[in-house]
Coordinates of C-alpha atoms and ligand atoms in Angstrom, one line a residue:
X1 CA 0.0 0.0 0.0
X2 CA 1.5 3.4 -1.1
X3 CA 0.2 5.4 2.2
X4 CA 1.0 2.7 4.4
X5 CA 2.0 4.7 7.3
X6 CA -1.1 7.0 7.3
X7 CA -3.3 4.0 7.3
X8 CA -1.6 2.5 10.3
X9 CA -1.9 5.6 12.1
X10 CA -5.4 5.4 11.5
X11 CA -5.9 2.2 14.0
X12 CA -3.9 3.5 16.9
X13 CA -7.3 4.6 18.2
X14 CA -10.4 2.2 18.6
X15 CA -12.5 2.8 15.5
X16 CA -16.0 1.5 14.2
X17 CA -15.0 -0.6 11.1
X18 CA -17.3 -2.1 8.4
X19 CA -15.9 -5.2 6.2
X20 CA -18.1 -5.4 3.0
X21 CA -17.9 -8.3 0.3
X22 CA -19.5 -8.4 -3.1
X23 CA -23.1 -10.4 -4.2
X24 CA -22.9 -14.0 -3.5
X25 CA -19.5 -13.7 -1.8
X26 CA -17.3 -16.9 -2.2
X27 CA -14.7 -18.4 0.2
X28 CA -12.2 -15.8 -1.2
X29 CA -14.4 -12.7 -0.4
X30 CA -16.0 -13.8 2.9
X31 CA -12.7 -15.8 3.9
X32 CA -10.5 -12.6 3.7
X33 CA -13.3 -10.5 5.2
X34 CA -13.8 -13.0 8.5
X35 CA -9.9 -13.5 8.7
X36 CA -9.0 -10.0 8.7
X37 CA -11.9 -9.4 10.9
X38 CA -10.8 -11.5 13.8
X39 CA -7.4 -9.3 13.5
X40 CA -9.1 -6.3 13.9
X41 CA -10.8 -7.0 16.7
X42 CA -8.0 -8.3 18.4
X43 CA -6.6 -4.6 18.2
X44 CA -9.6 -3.4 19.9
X45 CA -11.8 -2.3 17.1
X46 CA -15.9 -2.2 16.7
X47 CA -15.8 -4.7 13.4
X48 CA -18.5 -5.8 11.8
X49 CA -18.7 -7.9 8.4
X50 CA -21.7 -7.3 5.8
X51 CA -22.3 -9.1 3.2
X52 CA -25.1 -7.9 0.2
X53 CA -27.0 -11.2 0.7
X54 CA -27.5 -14.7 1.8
X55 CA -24.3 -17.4 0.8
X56 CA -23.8 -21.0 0.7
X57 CA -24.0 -23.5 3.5
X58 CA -20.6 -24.5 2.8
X59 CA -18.8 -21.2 3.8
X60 CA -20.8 -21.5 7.4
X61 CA -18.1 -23.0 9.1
X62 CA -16.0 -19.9 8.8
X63 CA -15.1 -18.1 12.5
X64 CA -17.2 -14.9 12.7
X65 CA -20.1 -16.4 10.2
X66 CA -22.5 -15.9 13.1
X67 CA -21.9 -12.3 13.2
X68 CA -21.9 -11.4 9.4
X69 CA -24.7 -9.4 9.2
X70 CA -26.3 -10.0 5.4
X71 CA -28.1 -6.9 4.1
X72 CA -30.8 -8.6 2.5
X73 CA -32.2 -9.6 5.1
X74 CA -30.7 -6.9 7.7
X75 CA -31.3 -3.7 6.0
X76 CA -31.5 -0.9 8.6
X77 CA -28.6 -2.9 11.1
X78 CA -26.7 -3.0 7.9
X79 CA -27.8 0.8 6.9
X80 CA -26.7 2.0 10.6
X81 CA -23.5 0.4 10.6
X82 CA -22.7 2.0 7.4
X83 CA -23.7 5.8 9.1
X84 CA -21.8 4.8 11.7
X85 CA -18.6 3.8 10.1
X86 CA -15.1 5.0 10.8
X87 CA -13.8 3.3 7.8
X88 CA -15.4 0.7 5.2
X89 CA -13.2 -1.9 3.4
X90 CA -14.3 -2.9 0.1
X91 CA -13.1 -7.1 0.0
X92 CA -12.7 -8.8 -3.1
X93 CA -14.2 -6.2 -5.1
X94 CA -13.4 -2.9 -6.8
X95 CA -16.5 -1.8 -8.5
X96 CA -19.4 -0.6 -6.0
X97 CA -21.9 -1.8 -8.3
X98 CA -20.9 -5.4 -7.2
X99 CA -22.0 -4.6 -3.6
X100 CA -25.6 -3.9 -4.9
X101 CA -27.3 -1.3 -2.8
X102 CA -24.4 -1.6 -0.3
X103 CA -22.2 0.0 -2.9
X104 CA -24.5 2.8 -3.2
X105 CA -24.4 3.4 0.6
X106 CA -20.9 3.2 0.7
X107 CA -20.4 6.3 -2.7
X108 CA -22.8 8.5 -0.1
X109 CA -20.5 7.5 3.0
X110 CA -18.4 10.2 4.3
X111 CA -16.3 7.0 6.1
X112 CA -12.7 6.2 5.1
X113 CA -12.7 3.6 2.2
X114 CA -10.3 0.9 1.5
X115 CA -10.2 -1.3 -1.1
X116 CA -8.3 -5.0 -1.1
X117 CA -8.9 -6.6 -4.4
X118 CA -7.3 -8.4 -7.1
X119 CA -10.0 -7.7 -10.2
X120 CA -9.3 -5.6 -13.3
X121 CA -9.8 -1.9 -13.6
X122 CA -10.8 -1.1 -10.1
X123 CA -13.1 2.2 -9.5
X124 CA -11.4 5.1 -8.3
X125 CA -13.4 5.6 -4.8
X126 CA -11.2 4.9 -1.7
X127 CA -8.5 6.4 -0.1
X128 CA -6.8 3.5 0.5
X129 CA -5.6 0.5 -1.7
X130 CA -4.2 -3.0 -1.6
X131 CA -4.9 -3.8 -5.1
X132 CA -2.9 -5.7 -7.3
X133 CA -4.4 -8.6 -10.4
X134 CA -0.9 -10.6 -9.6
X135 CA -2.4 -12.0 -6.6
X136 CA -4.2 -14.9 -6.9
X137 CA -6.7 -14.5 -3.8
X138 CA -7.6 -11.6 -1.9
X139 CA -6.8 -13.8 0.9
X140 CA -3.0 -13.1 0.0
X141 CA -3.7 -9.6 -0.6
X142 CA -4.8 -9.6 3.4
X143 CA -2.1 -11.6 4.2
X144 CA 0.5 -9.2 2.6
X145 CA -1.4 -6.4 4.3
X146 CA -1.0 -7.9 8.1
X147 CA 2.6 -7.8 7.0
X148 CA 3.2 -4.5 6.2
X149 CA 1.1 -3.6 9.1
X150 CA 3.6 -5.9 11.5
X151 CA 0.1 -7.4 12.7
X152 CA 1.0 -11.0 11.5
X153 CA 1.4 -12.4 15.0
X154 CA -2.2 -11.6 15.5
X155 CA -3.4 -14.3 13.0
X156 CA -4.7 -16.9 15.1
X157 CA -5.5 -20.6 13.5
X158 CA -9.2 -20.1 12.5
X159 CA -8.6 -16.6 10.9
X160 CA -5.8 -18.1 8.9
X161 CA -8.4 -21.2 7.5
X162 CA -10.4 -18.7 6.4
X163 CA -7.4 -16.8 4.3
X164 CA -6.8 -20.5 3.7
X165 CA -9.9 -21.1 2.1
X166 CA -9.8 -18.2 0.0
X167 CA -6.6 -19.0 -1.5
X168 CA -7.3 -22.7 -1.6
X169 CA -11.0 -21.8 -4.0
X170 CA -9.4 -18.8 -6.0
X171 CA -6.3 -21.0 -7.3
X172 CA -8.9 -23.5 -7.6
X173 CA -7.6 -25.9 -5.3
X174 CA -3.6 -24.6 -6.7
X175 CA -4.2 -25.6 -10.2
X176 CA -5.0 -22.0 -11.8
X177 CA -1.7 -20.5 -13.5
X178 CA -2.1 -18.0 -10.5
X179 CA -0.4 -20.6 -8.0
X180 CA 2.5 -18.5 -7.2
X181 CA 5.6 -19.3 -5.0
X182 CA 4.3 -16.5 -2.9
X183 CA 0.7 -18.4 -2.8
X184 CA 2.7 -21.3 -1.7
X185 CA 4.9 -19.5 0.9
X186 CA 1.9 -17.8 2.7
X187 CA 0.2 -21.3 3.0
X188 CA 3.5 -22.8 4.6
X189 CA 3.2 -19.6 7.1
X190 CA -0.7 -20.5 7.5
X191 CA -0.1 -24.0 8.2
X192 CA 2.4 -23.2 10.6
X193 CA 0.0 -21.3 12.5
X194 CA -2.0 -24.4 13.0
X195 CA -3.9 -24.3 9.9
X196 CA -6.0 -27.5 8.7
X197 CA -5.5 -27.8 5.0
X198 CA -7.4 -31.0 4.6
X199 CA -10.5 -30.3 7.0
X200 CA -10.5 -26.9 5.1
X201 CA -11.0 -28.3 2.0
X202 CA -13.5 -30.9 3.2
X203 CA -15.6 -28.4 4.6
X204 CA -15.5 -26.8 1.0
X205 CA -15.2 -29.4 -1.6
X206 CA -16.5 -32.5 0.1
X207 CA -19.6 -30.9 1.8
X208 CA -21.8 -32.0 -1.2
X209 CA -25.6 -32.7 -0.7
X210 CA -26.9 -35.8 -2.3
X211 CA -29.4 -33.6 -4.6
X212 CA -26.3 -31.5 -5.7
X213 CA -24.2 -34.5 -6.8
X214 CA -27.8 -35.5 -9.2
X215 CA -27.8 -31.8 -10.2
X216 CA -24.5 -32.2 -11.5
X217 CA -25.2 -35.4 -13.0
X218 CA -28.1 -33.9 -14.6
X219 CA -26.0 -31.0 -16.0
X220 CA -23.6 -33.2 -17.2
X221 CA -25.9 -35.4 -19.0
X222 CA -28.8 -33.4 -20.2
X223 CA -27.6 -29.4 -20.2
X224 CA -24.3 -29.9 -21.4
X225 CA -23.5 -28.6 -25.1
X226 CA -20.1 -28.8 -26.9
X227 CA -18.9 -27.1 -29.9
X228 CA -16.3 -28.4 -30.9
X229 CA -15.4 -25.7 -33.9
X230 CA -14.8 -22.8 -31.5
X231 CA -13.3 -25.1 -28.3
X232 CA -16.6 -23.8 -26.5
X233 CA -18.5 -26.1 -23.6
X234 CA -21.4 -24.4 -21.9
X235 CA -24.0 -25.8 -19.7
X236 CA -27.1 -24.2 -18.8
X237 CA -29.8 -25.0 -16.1
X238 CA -33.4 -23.6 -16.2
X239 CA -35.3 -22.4 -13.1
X240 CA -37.2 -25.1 -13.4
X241 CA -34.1 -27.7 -13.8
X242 CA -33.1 -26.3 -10.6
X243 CA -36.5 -26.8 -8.9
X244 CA -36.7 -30.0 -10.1
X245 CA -33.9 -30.8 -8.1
X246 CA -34.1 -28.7 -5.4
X247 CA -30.9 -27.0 -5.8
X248 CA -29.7 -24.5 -3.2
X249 CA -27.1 -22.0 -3.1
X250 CA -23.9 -22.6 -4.6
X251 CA -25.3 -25.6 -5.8
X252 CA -23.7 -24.3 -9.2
X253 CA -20.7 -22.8 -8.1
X254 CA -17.7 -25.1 -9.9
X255 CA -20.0 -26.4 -12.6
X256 CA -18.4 -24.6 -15.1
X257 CA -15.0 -26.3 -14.0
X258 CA -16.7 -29.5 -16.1
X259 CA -17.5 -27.8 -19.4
X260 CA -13.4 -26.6 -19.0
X261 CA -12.1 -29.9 -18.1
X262 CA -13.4 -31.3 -21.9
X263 CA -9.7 -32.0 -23.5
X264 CA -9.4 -29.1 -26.2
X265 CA -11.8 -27.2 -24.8
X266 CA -10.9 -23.1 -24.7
X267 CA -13.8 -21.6 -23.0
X268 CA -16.5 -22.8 -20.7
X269 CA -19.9 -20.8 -19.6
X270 CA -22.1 -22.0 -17.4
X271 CA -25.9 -19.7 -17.6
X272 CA -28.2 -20.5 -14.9
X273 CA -31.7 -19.2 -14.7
X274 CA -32.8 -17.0 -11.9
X275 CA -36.1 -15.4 -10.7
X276 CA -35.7 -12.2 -12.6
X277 CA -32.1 -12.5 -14.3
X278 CA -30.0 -14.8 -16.1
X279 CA -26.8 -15.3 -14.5
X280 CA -23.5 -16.2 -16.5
X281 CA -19.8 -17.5 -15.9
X282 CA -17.2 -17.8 -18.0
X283 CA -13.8 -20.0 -17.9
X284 CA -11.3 -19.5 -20.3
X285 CA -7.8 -20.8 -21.0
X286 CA -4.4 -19.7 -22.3
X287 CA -4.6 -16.5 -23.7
X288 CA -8.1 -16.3 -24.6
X289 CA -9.5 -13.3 -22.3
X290 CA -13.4 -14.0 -20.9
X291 CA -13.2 -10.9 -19.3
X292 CA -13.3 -9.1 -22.0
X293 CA -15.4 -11.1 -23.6
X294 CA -18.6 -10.4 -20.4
X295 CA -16.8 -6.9 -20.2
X296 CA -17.6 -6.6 -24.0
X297 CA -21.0 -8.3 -24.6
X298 CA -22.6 -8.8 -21.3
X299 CA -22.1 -6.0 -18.7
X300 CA -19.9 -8.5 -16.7
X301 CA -16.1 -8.6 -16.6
X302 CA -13.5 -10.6 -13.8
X303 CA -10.6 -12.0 -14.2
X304 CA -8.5 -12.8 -17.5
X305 CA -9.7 -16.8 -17.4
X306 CA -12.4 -16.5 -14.8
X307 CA -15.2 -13.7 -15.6
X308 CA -19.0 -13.3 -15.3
X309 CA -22.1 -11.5 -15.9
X310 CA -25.9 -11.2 -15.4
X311 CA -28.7 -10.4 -18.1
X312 CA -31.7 -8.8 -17.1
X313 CA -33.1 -7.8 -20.3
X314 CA -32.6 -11.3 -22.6
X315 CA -34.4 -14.9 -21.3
X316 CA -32.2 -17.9 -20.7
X317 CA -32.8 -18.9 -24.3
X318 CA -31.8 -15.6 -25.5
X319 CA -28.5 -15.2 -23.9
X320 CA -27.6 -18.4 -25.6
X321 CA -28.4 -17.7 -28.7
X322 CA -26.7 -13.9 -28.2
X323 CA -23.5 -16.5 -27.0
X324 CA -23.6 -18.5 -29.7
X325 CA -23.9 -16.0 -32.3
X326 CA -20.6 -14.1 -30.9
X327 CA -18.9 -17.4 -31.4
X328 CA -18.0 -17.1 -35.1
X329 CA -16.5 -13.6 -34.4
X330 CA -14.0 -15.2 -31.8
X331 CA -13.4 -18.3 -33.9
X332 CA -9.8 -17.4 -34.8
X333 CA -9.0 -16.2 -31.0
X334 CA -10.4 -19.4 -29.8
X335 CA -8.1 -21.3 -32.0
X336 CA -5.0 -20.1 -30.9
X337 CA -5.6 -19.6 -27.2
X338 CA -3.6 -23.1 -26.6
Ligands
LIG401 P1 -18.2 -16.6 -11.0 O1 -18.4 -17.2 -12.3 O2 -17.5 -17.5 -10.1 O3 -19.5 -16.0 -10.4 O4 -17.3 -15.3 -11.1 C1 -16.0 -15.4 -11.7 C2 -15.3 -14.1 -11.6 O5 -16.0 -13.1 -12.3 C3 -15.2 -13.6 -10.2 O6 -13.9 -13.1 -10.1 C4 -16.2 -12.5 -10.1 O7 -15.7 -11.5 -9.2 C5 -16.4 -12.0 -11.5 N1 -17.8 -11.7 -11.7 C6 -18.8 -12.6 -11.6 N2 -20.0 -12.0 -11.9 C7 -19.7 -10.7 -12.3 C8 -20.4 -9.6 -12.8 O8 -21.7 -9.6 -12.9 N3 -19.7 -8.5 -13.1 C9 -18.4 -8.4 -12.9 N4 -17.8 -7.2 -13.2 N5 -17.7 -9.4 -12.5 C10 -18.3 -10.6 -12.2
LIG402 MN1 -11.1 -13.3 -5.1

């Protein structure tokens, strides 16, 4: 962080802090939020940790959870905290529109804003930054942060699973070209500290319910769609596909991972129908770029081989046939990605 020093000085007195994530916050976003939490109360702060709405069972295991106070259902806790706030941290996230409403309380906030983030082309609104797209997690962002704050000590074990499980999910499980001897050497630290890496990643990868395992055999077997021409998988799941099989949230979250893991395949989307919106994710490899891909044709945007987007104008059925009908225009780019 550039003004390092004037953001430690702002702790030395106890302040009233407010730790927001982005929509549907995933192990990365609450993870880094909870674990840099627990530090901050440690120094004597007021914390508290919002999140826009509700999240999946399988981040519940995270210390602090019981305490996150989700907007959606919160509104005028979550709205008073905000008035209230000292300073408001901005967690795996760089564009307030992300935050839904949250990010509209926190433009009108006269509060101190920080962001730690590793997406693209962050917005210019906070005073503070730990931003950088070479880390591979926010998690390590946090991490680094502690360090130049000389607050590492504080980490105890169950703030450092949740940085753990951030890292762990946003590396996808230390396979995504961001696995980074740095990723590497803040796990050592983290399992030094007493860190479970294996009861981690059973709480997040091997938590499954039995409907979700048939979900994803369903996906696999009736939604999934090659084509082969452009290196393009996608699957897609209709409200009522979901209903049928009672999916919950997260229930999707990795399903696009499949549609990547097809030998030659370049990009993978995954569109899932929701009440009012259709929701899209996009994996890429190489050098092809889904983030400017949703950036460019569907409001979205990410990371270079992880991206997403939402429609709220075009049906399920429409955003595929608006995806499919880009293909031909990204032939030759899908081609040579490998
Ligand atoms: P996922 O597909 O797991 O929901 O998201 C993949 C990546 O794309 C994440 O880094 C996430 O932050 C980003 N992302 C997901 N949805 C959106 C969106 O609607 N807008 C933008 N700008 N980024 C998104
Ligand atoms: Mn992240």
């Amino acid at each position: 962080m550039q003004n390092i020093d004037a953001f430690k000085q702002f702790f030395t007195t106890s302040k009233k802090i407010v730790l927001t994530v982005h929509l549907n916050p995933d192990a990365d976003a609450l993870g880094s939020a909870l674990g840099l939490a627990s530090v901050l109360l440690k120094k004597g702060h007021e914390v508290s940790v919002l999140s826009p709405n509700a999240y999946p069972d399988f981040l519940k295991w995270m210390k602090g959870n019981e305490d996150v106070k989700v907007f959606e259902r919160e509104r005028e806790i979550c709205e008073g905290l905000i008035k209230e706030a000292d300073m408001i941290f901005s967690i795996d996230y760089s564009s307030l529109k992300r935050a839904g409403e949250i990010g509209l309380l926190i433009a009108n906030s006269k509060a101190q804003k920080i962001i730690i983030d590793h997406h693209i082309e962050p917005e210019d609104y906070a005073d503070f930054m730990e931003w950088s797209t070479k880390a591979g997690a926010t998690a390590e962002l946090v991490f680094d942060l502690l360090g130049e704050l000389d607050w590492k000590d504080l980490l105890d074990k169950d703030a450092g699973e949740c940085l753990y499980a951030g890292i762990m999910t946003d590396t996808g499980g230390f396979k995504h070209p961001n696995t980074t001897q740095h990723i590497h050497e803040i796990v050592a630290k983290l399992i030094g500290i007493g860190v479970d890496a294996a009861r981690v990643s059973k709480w997040v990868y091997d938590s499954n319910s039995l409907n979700r395992i048939k979900l994803l055999g369903f996906a696999l077997s009736e939604r999934l769609n090659v084509l082969p021409n452009y290196k393009v998988a996608y699957i897609y799941l209709s409200k009522k596909d979901l209903a049928d099989h009672n999916a919950q949230k997260g229930d999707t979250e990795g399903l696009v991972n499949y549609a990547l893991s097809i030998k030659g395949i370049v990009m993978a989307a995954l569109f899932t129908e929701k009440e009012n919106l259709v929701k899209m994710s996009f994996r890429s490899i190489g050098s092809f770029s889904v983030n400017d891909f949703a950036r460019k044709n569907f409001n979205g945007g990410g990371h270079m081989n992880a991206a997403g987007g939402i429609s709220n104008e075009m049906n399920l059925k429409e955003v595929i046939g608006k995806f499919e009908s880009l293909l031909p225009e990204y032939k030759t780019e899908l081609n040579k990605a490998l």
